[in-house]
PDB file of C-alpha atoms and ligand atoms in Angstrom:
ATOM      1  CA  MET A   1      -4.887  24.902  11.871  1.00 46.00           C
ATOM      2  CA  GLU A   2      -1.155  24.934  12.430  1.00 49.00           C
ATOM      3  CA  SER A   3       0.548  23.157   9.570  1.00 56.00           C
ATOM      4  CA  LEU A   4       3.010  20.381  10.299  1.00 61.00           C
ATOM      5  CA  ARG A   5       6.319  20.396   8.509  1.00 72.00           C
ATOM      6  CA  ARG A   6       6.720  17.986   5.640  1.00 82.00           C
ATOM      7  CA  ILE A   7       8.444  14.810   6.750  1.00 92.00           C
ATOM      8  CA  GLU A   8      12.136  14.495   5.907  1.00 94.00           C
ATOM      9  CA  TRP A   9      13.124  11.116   4.522  1.00 98.00           C
ATOM     10  CA  ARG A  10      16.405   9.473   5.426  1.00 98.00           C
ATOM     11  CA  ILE A  11      17.083   6.578   3.078  1.00 98.00           C
ATOM     12  CA  ILE A  12      18.998   3.376   3.845  1.00 98.00           C
ATOM     13  CA  HIS A  13      19.924   1.585   0.590  1.00 98.00           C
ATOM     14  CA  LEU A  14      20.442  -2.176   0.649  1.00 98.00           C
ATOM     15  CA  ASP A  15      21.313  -4.565  -2.172  1.00 98.00           C
ATOM     16  CA  GLU A  16      19.592  -7.535  -0.617  1.00 98.00           C
ATOM     17  CA  VAL A  17      17.556  -8.125   2.511  1.00 98.00           C
ATOM     18  CA  ASP A  18      15.080 -10.702   3.797  1.00 98.00           C
ATOM     19  CA  SER A  19      12.265  -8.151   3.928  1.00 98.00           C
ATOM     20  CA  THR A  20      12.487  -4.358   4.179  1.00 98.00           C
ATOM     21  CA  ASN A  21       9.615  -4.501   6.704  1.00 98.00           C
ATOM     22  CA  GLU A  22      11.600  -6.903   8.905  1.00 98.00           C
ATOM     23  CA  TYR A  23      14.743  -4.775   8.597  1.00 98.00           C
ATOM     24  CA  ALA A  24      12.759  -1.643   9.450  1.00 98.00           C
ATOM     25  CA  LYS A  25      11.276  -3.371  12.514  1.00 98.00           C
ATOM     26  CA  ARG A  26      14.772  -4.313  13.695  1.00 98.00           C
ATOM     27  CA  ILE A  27      15.948  -0.691  13.626  1.00 98.00           C
ATOM     28  CA  ALA A  28      12.680   1.152  14.363  1.00 98.00           C
ATOM     29  CA  GLY A  29      13.296   1.578  18.086  1.00 96.00           C
ATOM     30  CA  ASN A  30      16.484   3.558  17.468  1.00 97.00           C
ATOM     31  CA  SER A  31      15.555   5.306  14.226  1.00 98.00           C
ATOM     32  CA  PRO A  32      13.724   8.570  13.706  1.00 97.00           C
ATOM     33  CA  GLU A  33      10.415   8.867  11.932  1.00 97.00           C
ATOM     34  CA  GLY A  34      11.032   9.198   8.208  1.00 98.00           C
ATOM     35  CA  THR A  35      13.700   6.493   8.009  1.00 98.00           C
ATOM     36  CA  VAL A  36      13.239   4.576   4.748  1.00 98.00           C
ATOM     37  CA  VAL A  37      14.642   1.129   3.995  1.00 99.00           C
ATOM     38  CA  VAL A  38      14.980   0.372   0.274  1.00 98.00           C
ATOM     39  CA  ALA A  39      16.309  -2.880  -1.141  1.00 98.00           C
ATOM     40  CA  LYS A  40      17.127  -3.971  -4.684  1.00 98.00           C
ATOM     41  CA  ARG A  41      15.910  -7.495  -3.907  1.00 98.00           C
ATOM     42  CA  GLN A  42      14.124  -9.217  -1.054  1.00 98.00           C
ATOM     43  CA  THR A  43      14.739 -12.882  -0.346  1.00 98.00           C
ATOM     44  CA  ALA A  44      11.684 -13.228   1.907  1.00 98.00           C
ATOM     45  CA  GLY A  45       9.387 -10.394   0.836  1.00 98.00           C
ATOM     46  CA  LYS A  46       6.057 -10.831   2.546  1.00 98.00           C
ATOM     47  CA  GLY A  47       2.412  -9.996   2.175  1.00 98.00           C
ATOM     48  CA  ARG A  48      -0.346 -10.324   4.738  1.00 96.00           C
ATOM     49  CA  ARG A  49      -1.010 -13.458   6.788  1.00 92.00           C
ATOM     50  CA  GLY A  50       2.234 -15.227   5.917  1.00 92.00           C
ATOM     51  CA  ARG A  51       1.858 -14.860   2.156  1.00 96.00           C
ATOM     52  CA  SER A  52       4.957 -14.120   0.148  1.00 97.00           C
ATOM     53  CA  TRP A  53       5.704 -11.126  -2.030  1.00 98.00           C
ATOM     54  CA  VAL A  54       7.826 -11.844  -5.102  1.00 97.00           C
ATOM     55  CA  SER A  55      10.594  -9.195  -5.127  1.00 97.00           C
ATOM     56  CA  PRO A  56      13.337  -9.633  -7.736  1.00 97.00           C
ATOM     57  CA  GLU A  57      15.603  -6.801  -8.891  1.00 98.00           C
ATOM     58  CA  GLY A  58      13.899  -4.041 -10.895  1.00 98.00           C
ATOM     59  CA  GLY A  59      10.962  -3.429  -8.571  1.00 98.00           C
ATOM     60  CA  LEU A  60      10.533  -0.846  -5.837  1.00 99.00           C
ATOM     61  CA  TRP A  61      10.584  -2.525  -2.442  1.00 99.00           C
ATOM     62  CA  LEU A  62      10.639  -0.163   0.489  1.00 98.00           C
ATOM     63  CA  SER A  63       9.476   0.359   4.058  1.00 98.00           C
ATOM     64  CA  VAL A  64       9.132   3.632   5.912  1.00 98.00           C
ATOM     65  CA  ILE A  65       9.203   4.075   9.664  1.00 98.00           C
ATOM     66  CA  LEU A  66       6.405   6.307  10.918  1.00 98.00           C
ATOM     67  CA  LYS A  67       5.709   7.405  14.476  1.00 97.00           C
ATOM     68  CA  PRO A  68       2.159   8.760  14.537  1.00 96.00           C
ATOM     69  CA  GLY A  69       1.736   7.616  18.154  1.00 94.00           C
ATOM     70  CA  ARG A  70      -0.989   5.104  17.352  1.00 91.00           C
ATOM     71  CA  ILE A  71      -1.799   2.160  15.123  1.00 91.00           C
ATOM     72  CA  ASP A  72      -4.478   3.230  12.709  1.00 95.00           C
ATOM     73  CA  PRO A  73      -5.841   0.976   9.946  1.00 95.00           C
ATOM     74  CA  ARG A  74      -6.158   4.040   7.692  1.00 97.00           C
ATOM     75  CA  LEU A  75      -2.372   4.313   7.394  1.00 97.00           C
ATOM     76  CA  VAL A  76      -2.506   1.676   4.666  1.00 98.00           C
ATOM     77  CA  PHE A  77      -4.355   4.226   2.517  1.00 98.00           C
ATOM     78  CA  VAL A  78      -1.480   6.721   2.878  1.00 98.00           C
ATOM     79  CA  GLY A  79       0.592   4.139   0.987  1.00 98.00           C
ATOM     80  CA  ALA A  80      -2.111   3.221  -1.516  1.00 98.00           C
ATOM     81  CA  LEU A  81      -2.900   6.845  -2.448  1.00 98.00           C
ATOM     82  CA  ALA A  82       0.818   7.627  -2.796  1.00 98.00           C
ATOM     83  CA  VAL A  83       1.202   4.711  -5.209  1.00 99.00           C
ATOM     84  CA  VAL A  84      -1.859   5.780  -7.233  1.00 98.00           C
ATOM     85  CA  ASP A  85      -0.479   9.348  -7.514  1.00 98.00           C
ATOM     86  CA  THR A  86       2.987   8.088  -8.431  1.00 98.00           C
ATOM     87  CA  LEU A  87       1.572   5.937 -11.203  1.00 98.00           C
ATOM     88  CA  ALA A  88      -0.412   8.949 -12.457  1.00 98.00           C
ATOM     89  CA  ASP A  89       2.891  10.881 -12.702  1.00 98.00           C
ATOM     90  CA  PHE A  90       3.979   8.218 -15.197  1.00 98.00           C
ATOM     91  CA  GLY A  91       0.721   8.294 -17.137  1.00 98.00           C
ATOM     92  CA  ILE A  92      -0.821   5.194 -15.540  1.00 98.00           C
ATOM     93  CA  THR A  93      -4.368   5.295 -14.157  1.00 98.00           C
ATOM     94  CA  ALA A  94      -4.692   3.036 -11.136  1.00 98.00           C
ATOM     95  CA  GLY A  95      -7.255   2.373  -8.425  1.00 98.00           C
ATOM     96  CA  ILE A  96      -7.306   1.083  -4.865  1.00 98.00           C
ATOM     97  CA  LYS A  97      -8.648  -2.376  -4.223  1.00 96.00           C
ATOM     98  CA  TRP A  98      -9.640  -2.268  -0.584  1.00 96.00           C
ATOM     99  CA  PRO A  99      -7.850  -2.665   1.691  1.00 96.00           C
ATOM    100  CA  ASN A 100      -4.232  -2.782   0.545  1.00 97.00           C
ATOM    101  CA  ASP A 101      -3.812  -3.353  -3.186  1.00 97.00           C
ATOM    102  CA  VAL A 102      -3.317  -1.041  -6.136  1.00 98.00           C
ATOM    103  CA  TRP A 103      -4.645  -2.366  -9.422  1.00 98.00           C
ATOM    104  CA  VAL A 104      -4.451  -1.315 -13.048  1.00 98.00           C
ATOM    105  CA  SER A 105      -6.874  -2.782 -15.609  1.00 94.00           C
ATOM    106  CA  GLY A 106      -7.817  -5.779 -13.490  1.00 94.00           C
ATOM    107  CA  ARG A 107      -4.275  -6.607 -12.388  1.00 96.00           C
ATOM    108  CA  LYS A 108      -2.335  -5.998  -9.199  1.00 97.00           C
ATOM    109  CA  ILE A 109       0.647  -3.671  -9.569  1.00 98.00           C
ATOM    110  CA  ALA A 110       1.355  -2.905  -5.907  1.00 98.00           C
ATOM    111  CA  GLY A 111       0.665  -4.135  -2.392  1.00 98.00           C
ATOM    112  CA  ILE A 112       0.954  -2.386   0.959  1.00 98.00           C
ATOM    113  CA  LEU A 113       1.796  -4.034   4.272  1.00 98.00           C
ATOM    114  CA  THR A 114       1.538  -2.077   7.523  1.00 97.00           C
ATOM    115  CA  GLU A 115       2.863  -3.494  10.761  1.00 97.00           C
ATOM    116  CA  GLY A 116       2.944  -1.705  14.082  1.00 93.00           C
ATOM    117  CA  LYS A 117       4.144  -1.939  17.622  1.00 87.00           C
ATOM    118  CA  GLY A 118       1.723  -0.241  19.982  1.00 86.00           C
ATOM    119  CA  ILE A 119       2.239   3.482  20.130  1.00 91.00           C
ATOM    120  CA  GLU A 120       5.942   3.111  19.339  1.00 95.00           C
ATOM    121  CA  TYR A 121       6.046   2.878  15.540  1.00 97.00           C
ATOM    122  CA  VAL A 122       4.327   1.802  12.357  1.00 97.00           C
ATOM    123  CA  ILE A 123       6.154   0.263   9.415  1.00 98.00           C
ATOM    124  CA  LEU A 124       4.544   1.077   6.101  1.00 98.00           C
ATOM    125  CA  GLY A 125       5.849  -1.351   3.475  1.00 98.00           C
ATOM    126  CA  ILE A 126       5.220  -0.835  -0.215  1.00 99.00           C
ATOM    127  CA  GLY A 127       5.947  -3.188  -3.077  1.00 98.00           C
ATOM    128  CA  LEU A 128       5.515  -1.756  -6.572  1.00 98.00           C
ATOM    129  CA  ASN A 129       6.275  -3.703  -9.744  1.00 98.00           C
ATOM    130  CA  VAL A 130       8.359  -1.332 -11.868  1.00 98.00           C
ATOM    131  CA  ASN A 131      10.854  -2.982 -14.252  1.00 98.00           C
ATOM    132  CA  ASN A 132      10.928  -6.398 -12.602  1.00 98.00           C
ATOM    133  CA  PRO A 133       9.533  -9.380 -14.469  1.00 96.00           C
ATOM    134  CA  VAL A 134       6.005 -10.285 -13.422  1.00 93.00           C
ATOM    135  CA  PRO A 135       6.194 -13.722 -11.800  1.00 87.00           C
ATOM    136  CA  GLU A 136       5.106 -16.496 -14.159  1.00 89.00           C
ATOM    137  CA  GLU A 137       2.580 -17.890 -11.682  1.00 91.00           C
ATOM    138  CA  LEU A 138       0.972 -14.429 -11.390  1.00 94.00           C
ATOM    139  CA  ARG A 139       0.783 -13.642 -15.137  1.00 91.00           C
ATOM    140  CA  GLU A 140      -3.021 -13.487 -15.015  1.00 93.00           C
ATOM    141  CA  SER A 141      -3.276 -11.370 -11.897  1.00 95.00           C
ATOM    142  CA  ALA A 142      -0.246  -9.044 -11.815  1.00 98.00           C
ATOM    143  CA  THR A 143       1.298  -6.319 -13.930  1.00 98.00           C
ATOM    144  CA  SER A 144       4.228  -3.865 -13.844  1.00 98.00           C
ATOM    145  CA  MET A 145       4.999  -0.320 -14.971  1.00 98.00           C
ATOM    146  CA  LEU A 146       7.297  -1.767 -17.641  1.00 98.00           C
ATOM    147  CA  GLU A 147       4.516  -3.965 -18.999  1.00 97.00           C
ATOM    148  CA  LEU A 148       2.031  -1.083 -19.033  1.00 98.00           C
ATOM    149  CA  THR A 149       4.247   1.598 -20.554  1.00 97.00           C
ATOM    150  CA  GLY A 150       6.278  -0.695 -22.807  1.00 97.00           C
ATOM    151  CA  ALA A 151       9.511   0.940 -21.659  1.00 96.00           C
ATOM    152  CA  LYS A 152      11.916   0.782 -18.751  1.00 98.00           C
ATOM    153  CA  VAL A 153      11.049   3.341 -16.099  1.00 98.00           C
ATOM    154  CA  PRO A 154      13.772   5.117 -14.049  1.00 98.00           C
ATOM    155  CA  LEU A 155      13.487   3.418 -10.660  1.00 98.00           C
ATOM    156  CA  GLU A 156      15.035   6.301  -8.665  1.00 98.00           C
ATOM    157  CA  LYS A 157      12.532   8.713 -10.157  1.00 98.00           C
ATOM    158  CA  VAL A 158       9.666   6.410  -9.159  1.00 98.00           C
ATOM    159  CA  ARG A 159      11.080   6.188  -5.624  1.00 98.00           C
ATOM    160  CA  GLU A 160      11.430   9.972  -5.461  1.00 98.00           C
ATOM    161  CA  ARG A 161       7.834  10.569  -6.572  1.00 98.00           C
ATOM    162  CA  LEU A 162       6.524   7.881  -4.226  1.00 98.00           C
ATOM    163  CA  LEU A 163       8.259   9.426  -1.194  1.00 98.00           C
ATOM    164  CA  PHE A 164       7.043  12.868  -2.222  1.00 98.00           C
ATOM    165  CA  HIS A 165       3.421  11.684  -2.346  1.00 98.00           C
ATOM    166  CA  LEU A 166       3.823   9.598   0.821  1.00 98.00           C
ATOM    167  CA  GLY A 167       4.948  12.704   2.691  1.00 98.00           C
ATOM    168  CA  GLY A 168       1.947  14.622   1.418  1.00 97.00           C
ATOM    169  CA  TRP A 169      -0.658  11.968   2.233  1.00 98.00           C
ATOM    170  CA  TYR A 170       0.891  11.274   5.635  1.00 98.00           C
ATOM    171  CA  ARG A 171       0.415  14.927   6.514  1.00 97.00           C
ATOM    172  CA  VAL A 172      -3.194  14.770   5.319  1.00 97.00           C
ATOM    173  CA  PHE A 173      -3.672  11.651   7.487  1.00 97.00           C
ATOM    174  CA  LEU A 174      -2.341  13.491  10.544  1.00 96.00           C
ATOM    175  CA  GLU A 175      -4.197  16.750   9.974  1.00 96.00           C
ATOM    176  CA  ARG A 176      -7.345  15.914   8.022  1.00 97.00           C
ATOM    177  CA  PRO A 177      -8.142  12.183   8.033  1.00 97.00           C
ATOM    178  CA  ASP A 178     -11.596  13.079   6.644  1.00 98.00           C
ATOM    179  CA  LEU A 179      -9.948  14.385   3.464  1.00 98.00           C
ATOM    180  CA  LEU A 180      -7.797  11.274   3.237  1.00 98.00           C
ATOM    181  CA  MET A 181     -10.900   9.074   3.393  1.00 98.00           C
ATOM    182  CA  ALA A 182     -12.741  11.207   0.833  1.00 98.00           C
ATOM    183  CA  LYS A 183      -9.860  10.632  -1.604  1.00 98.00           C
ATOM    184  CA  VAL A 184      -9.796   6.913  -0.788  1.00 98.00           C
ATOM    185  CA  ARG A 185     -13.502   6.634  -1.712  1.00 98.00           C
ATOM    186  CA  GLU A 186     -12.809   8.475  -4.952  1.00 97.00           C
ATOM    187  CA  ARG A 187      -9.968   6.132  -5.863  1.00 97.00           C
ATOM    188  CA  THR A 188     -11.558   2.858  -4.725  1.00 96.00           C
ATOM    189  CA  PHE A 189     -12.894   1.074  -7.782  1.00 93.00           C
ATOM    190  CA  ILE A 190     -14.879  -1.651  -6.002  1.00 94.00           C
ATOM    191  CA  LEU A 191     -17.554   0.733  -4.671  1.00 96.00           C
ATOM    192  CA  GLY A 192     -20.966  -0.081  -6.119  1.00 95.00           C
ATOM    193  CA  LYS A 193     -19.728  -3.469  -7.355  1.00 95.00           C
ATOM    194  CA  THR A 194     -20.723  -6.908  -6.185  1.00 96.00           C
ATOM    195  CA  VAL A 195     -17.808  -8.457  -4.367  1.00 97.00           C
ATOM    196  CA  ARG A 196     -16.888 -11.470  -2.333  1.00 96.00           C
ATOM    197  CA  VAL A 197     -14.927 -10.961   0.871  1.00 96.00           C
ATOM    198  CA  LEU A 198     -12.994 -13.646   2.655  1.00 94.00           C
ATOM    199  CA  GLN A 199     -12.550 -12.661   6.296  1.00 91.00           C
ATOM    200  CA  ASP A 200     -10.976 -15.099   8.769  1.00 92.00           C
ATOM    201  CA  GLY A 201     -12.223 -18.089   6.786  1.00 91.00           C
ATOM    202  CA  GLU A 202     -15.744 -16.677   6.535  1.00 91.00           C
ATOM    203  CA  GLU A 203     -17.070 -15.747   3.119  1.00 94.00           C
ATOM    204  CA  LEU A 204     -19.346 -12.765   2.628  1.00 95.00           C
ATOM    205  CA  ALA A 205     -20.893 -11.639  -0.637  1.00 95.00           C
ATOM    206  CA  GLY A 206     -22.624  -8.389  -1.372  1.00 97.00           C
ATOM    207  CA  ARG A 207     -22.431  -4.913  -2.805  1.00 97.00           C
ATOM    208  CA  ALA A 208     -19.491  -2.784  -1.688  1.00 97.00           C
ATOM    209  CA  ALA A 209     -21.523   0.206  -0.523  1.00 97.00           C
ATOM    210  CA  ASP A 210     -18.996   2.495   1.159  1.00 97.00           C
ATOM    211  CA  ILE A 211     -15.678   2.895   2.908  1.00 98.00           C
ATOM    212  CA  LEU A 212     -16.418   4.224   6.379  1.00 98.00           C
ATOM    213  CA  GLU A 213     -14.453   6.940   8.177  1.00 97.00           C
ATOM    214  CA  ASP A 214     -12.480   4.348  10.172  1.00 97.00           C
ATOM    215  CA  GLY A 215     -11.358   2.659   6.953  1.00 97.00           C
ATOM    216  CA  SER A 216     -13.658  -0.349   7.120  1.00 97.00           C
ATOM    217  CA  LEU A 217     -15.740  -1.583   4.202  1.00 98.00           C
ATOM    218  CA  LEU A 218     -19.539  -1.432   4.355  1.00 98.00           C
ATOM    219  CA  LEU A 219     -21.046  -4.407   2.604  1.00 97.00           C
ATOM    220  CA  GLU A 220     -24.707  -4.717   1.648  1.00 97.00           C
ATOM    221  CA  THR A 221     -25.489  -8.411   1.958  1.00 96.00           C
ATOM    222  CA  PRO A 222     -28.805 -10.264   1.583  1.00 94.00           C
ATOM    223  CA  SER A 223     -28.911 -10.485   5.383  1.00 94.00           C
ATOM    224  CA  GLY A 224     -28.257  -6.775   5.940  1.00 97.00           C
ATOM    225  CA  LEU A 225     -25.381  -4.320   6.216  1.00 97.00           C
ATOM    226  CA  LYS A 226     -22.043  -5.710   7.381  1.00 96.00           C
ATOM    227  CA  ARG A 227     -19.001  -3.749   8.472  1.00 96.00           C
ATOM    228  CA  VAL A 228     -15.825  -5.489   7.314  1.00 96.00           C
ATOM    229  CA  THR A 229     -12.568  -4.447   8.975  1.00 96.00           C
ATOM    230  CA  HIS A 230     -10.143  -6.709   7.100  1.00 95.00           C
ATOM    231  CA  GLY A 231     -10.027  -9.511   4.565  1.00 95.00           C
ATOM    232  CA  ASP A 232      -9.539 -10.254   0.889  1.00 94.00           C
ATOM    233  CA  VAL A 233     -11.890  -8.848  -1.695  1.00 95.00           C
ATOM    234  CA  SER A 234     -12.463 -10.586  -4.979  1.00 93.00           C
ATOM    235  CA  LEU A 235     -14.423  -9.318  -7.940  1.00 87.00           C
ATOM    236  CA  ARG A 236     -14.259 -12.506  -9.967  1.00 66.00           C
ATOM    237  CA  PHE A 237     -17.041 -14.976  -9.301  1.00 57.00           C
TER     238      PHE A 237
HETATM  239  C1  BT5 B   1       0.317  -7.506  -0.098  1.00 81.60           C
HETATM  240  O1  BT5 B   1      -0.060  -8.613   0.608  1.00 81.60           O
HETATM  241  O2  BT5 B   1      -0.122  -7.171  -1.159  1.00 81.60           O
HETATM  242  C2  BT5 B   1       1.401  -6.687   0.600  1.00 81.60           C
HETATM  243  C3  BT5 B   1       2.707  -6.717  -0.139  1.00 81.60           C
HETATM  244  C4  BT5 B   1       3.733  -5.824   0.496  1.00 81.60           C
HETATM  245  C5  BT5 B   1       5.088  -5.971  -0.118  1.00 81.60           C
HETATM  246  C6  BT5 B   1       6.068  -4.968   0.407  1.00 81.60           C
HETATM  247  S1  BT5 B   1       7.577  -4.987  -0.454  1.00 81.60           S
HETATM  248  C7  BT5 B   1       8.334  -3.993   0.736  1.00 81.60           C
HETATM  249  C8  BT5 B   1       7.829  -4.486   2.081  1.00 81.60           C
HETATM  250  N1  BT5 B   1       8.645  -5.591   2.561  1.00 81.60           N
HETATM  251  C9  BT5 B   1       7.952  -6.733   2.636  1.00 81.60           C
HETATM  252  O3  BT5 B   1       8.422  -7.839   2.999  1.00 81.60           O
HETATM  253  N2  BT5 B   1       6.675  -6.519   2.245  1.00 81.60           N
HETATM  254  C10 BT5 B   1       6.449  -5.133   1.886  1.00 81.60           C
HETATM  255  P1  BT5 B   1      -1.319  -9.516   0.245  1.00 81.60           P
HETATM  256  O4  BT5 B   1      -2.535  -8.677   0.078  1.00 81.60           O
HETATM  257  O5  BT5 B   1      -1.311 -10.579   1.274  1.00 81.60           O
HETATM  258  O6  BT5 B   1      -0.972 -10.105  -1.167  1.00 81.60           O
HETATM  259  C11 BT5 B   1      -0.032 -11.115  -1.359  1.00 81.60           C
HETATM  260  C12 BT5 B   1      -0.356 -11.806  -2.674  1.00 81.60           C
HETATM  261  O7  BT5 B   1      -0.015 -10.971  -3.776  1.00 81.60           O
HETATM  262  C13 BT5 B   1       0.437 -13.092  -2.898  1.00 81.60           C
HETATM  263  O8  BT5 B   1      -0.183 -14.181  -2.279  1.00 81.60           O
HETATM  264  C14 BT5 B   1       0.422 -13.205  -4.427  1.00 81.60           C
HETATM  265  O9  BT5 B   1      -0.789 -13.743  -4.878  1.00 81.60           O
HETATM  266  C15 BT5 B   1       0.452 -11.746  -4.869  1.00 81.60           C
HETATM  267  N3  BT5 B   1       1.811 -11.308  -5.213  1.00 81.60           N
HETATM  268  C16 BT5 B   1       3.009 -11.704  -4.708  1.00 81.60           C
HETATM  269  N4  BT5 B   1       4.026 -11.031  -5.257  1.00 81.60           N
HETATM  270  C17 BT5 B   1       3.483 -10.166  -6.148  1.00 81.60           C
HETATM  271  C18 BT5 B   1       4.006  -9.196  -7.037  1.00 81.60           C
HETATM  272  N5  BT5 B   1       5.316  -8.919  -7.123  1.00 81.60           N
HETATM  273  N6  BT5 B   1       3.120  -8.520  -7.815  1.00 81.60           N
HETATM  274  C19 BT5 B   1       1.791  -8.731  -7.753  1.00 81.60           C
HETATM  275  N7  BT5 B   1       1.236  -9.641  -6.939  1.00 81.60           N
HETATM  276  C20 BT5 B   1       2.068 -10.342  -6.138  1.00 81.60           C
END
């Protein structure tokens, strides 16, 4: 198989922005693939379905513009695996909580938000708590690299490692999505566990049996196997 060249990142640094995803969307039409928007702070950082993402100074808040020619739900895993590998570079063992979170010891350290426009572009947004304070209201559910390592972590180094791993996993996504999904299964810590999934207001409970090739979650419920394409997974009952 002919190997694609590694993506070249072109970084736009901002002090403050509403949301790096929104900024990236505004410029995506006229920007090449590999454009990265990084901000020190976001005033309206966002998660999925209108939720907000707390983004004070000290964290890594960035969005990359990708042009794979299609919207593919598996792109979220390119971000999640890159975060897991980056954390490993700093001695932190993390896992993927399907579909878009990265957790360490029962707490969320990063979230991924992908947004796309047809075949034109995909924005892959990543929020990783590095040296920023963990929001008071999320004390129970969130953590940061600072909290886990007990020391300030060089933010530029984290960004560098993250972009390095993103480039690598993006290439795997393009060339060998089967290998990407194999790694996702390996890194997903909910497999085999009993979970509750909230999907469009409907609640499903069952055993997380597998992540299928298309990125969806296979749930073993009392009424049979269910394929879940999106939603929020919770392990706490
Ligand atoms: C996510 O949404 O986890 C996706 C977050 C993506 C953030 C990045 S930052 C760069 C780029 N620009 C943006 O505007 N967004 C992306 P979701 O699965 O919906 O989770 C949102 C929930 O996570 C919130 O409702 C809170 O409970 C929790 N949360 C908010 N801020 C957090 C933080 N800093 N650390 C951990 N959890 C947080």
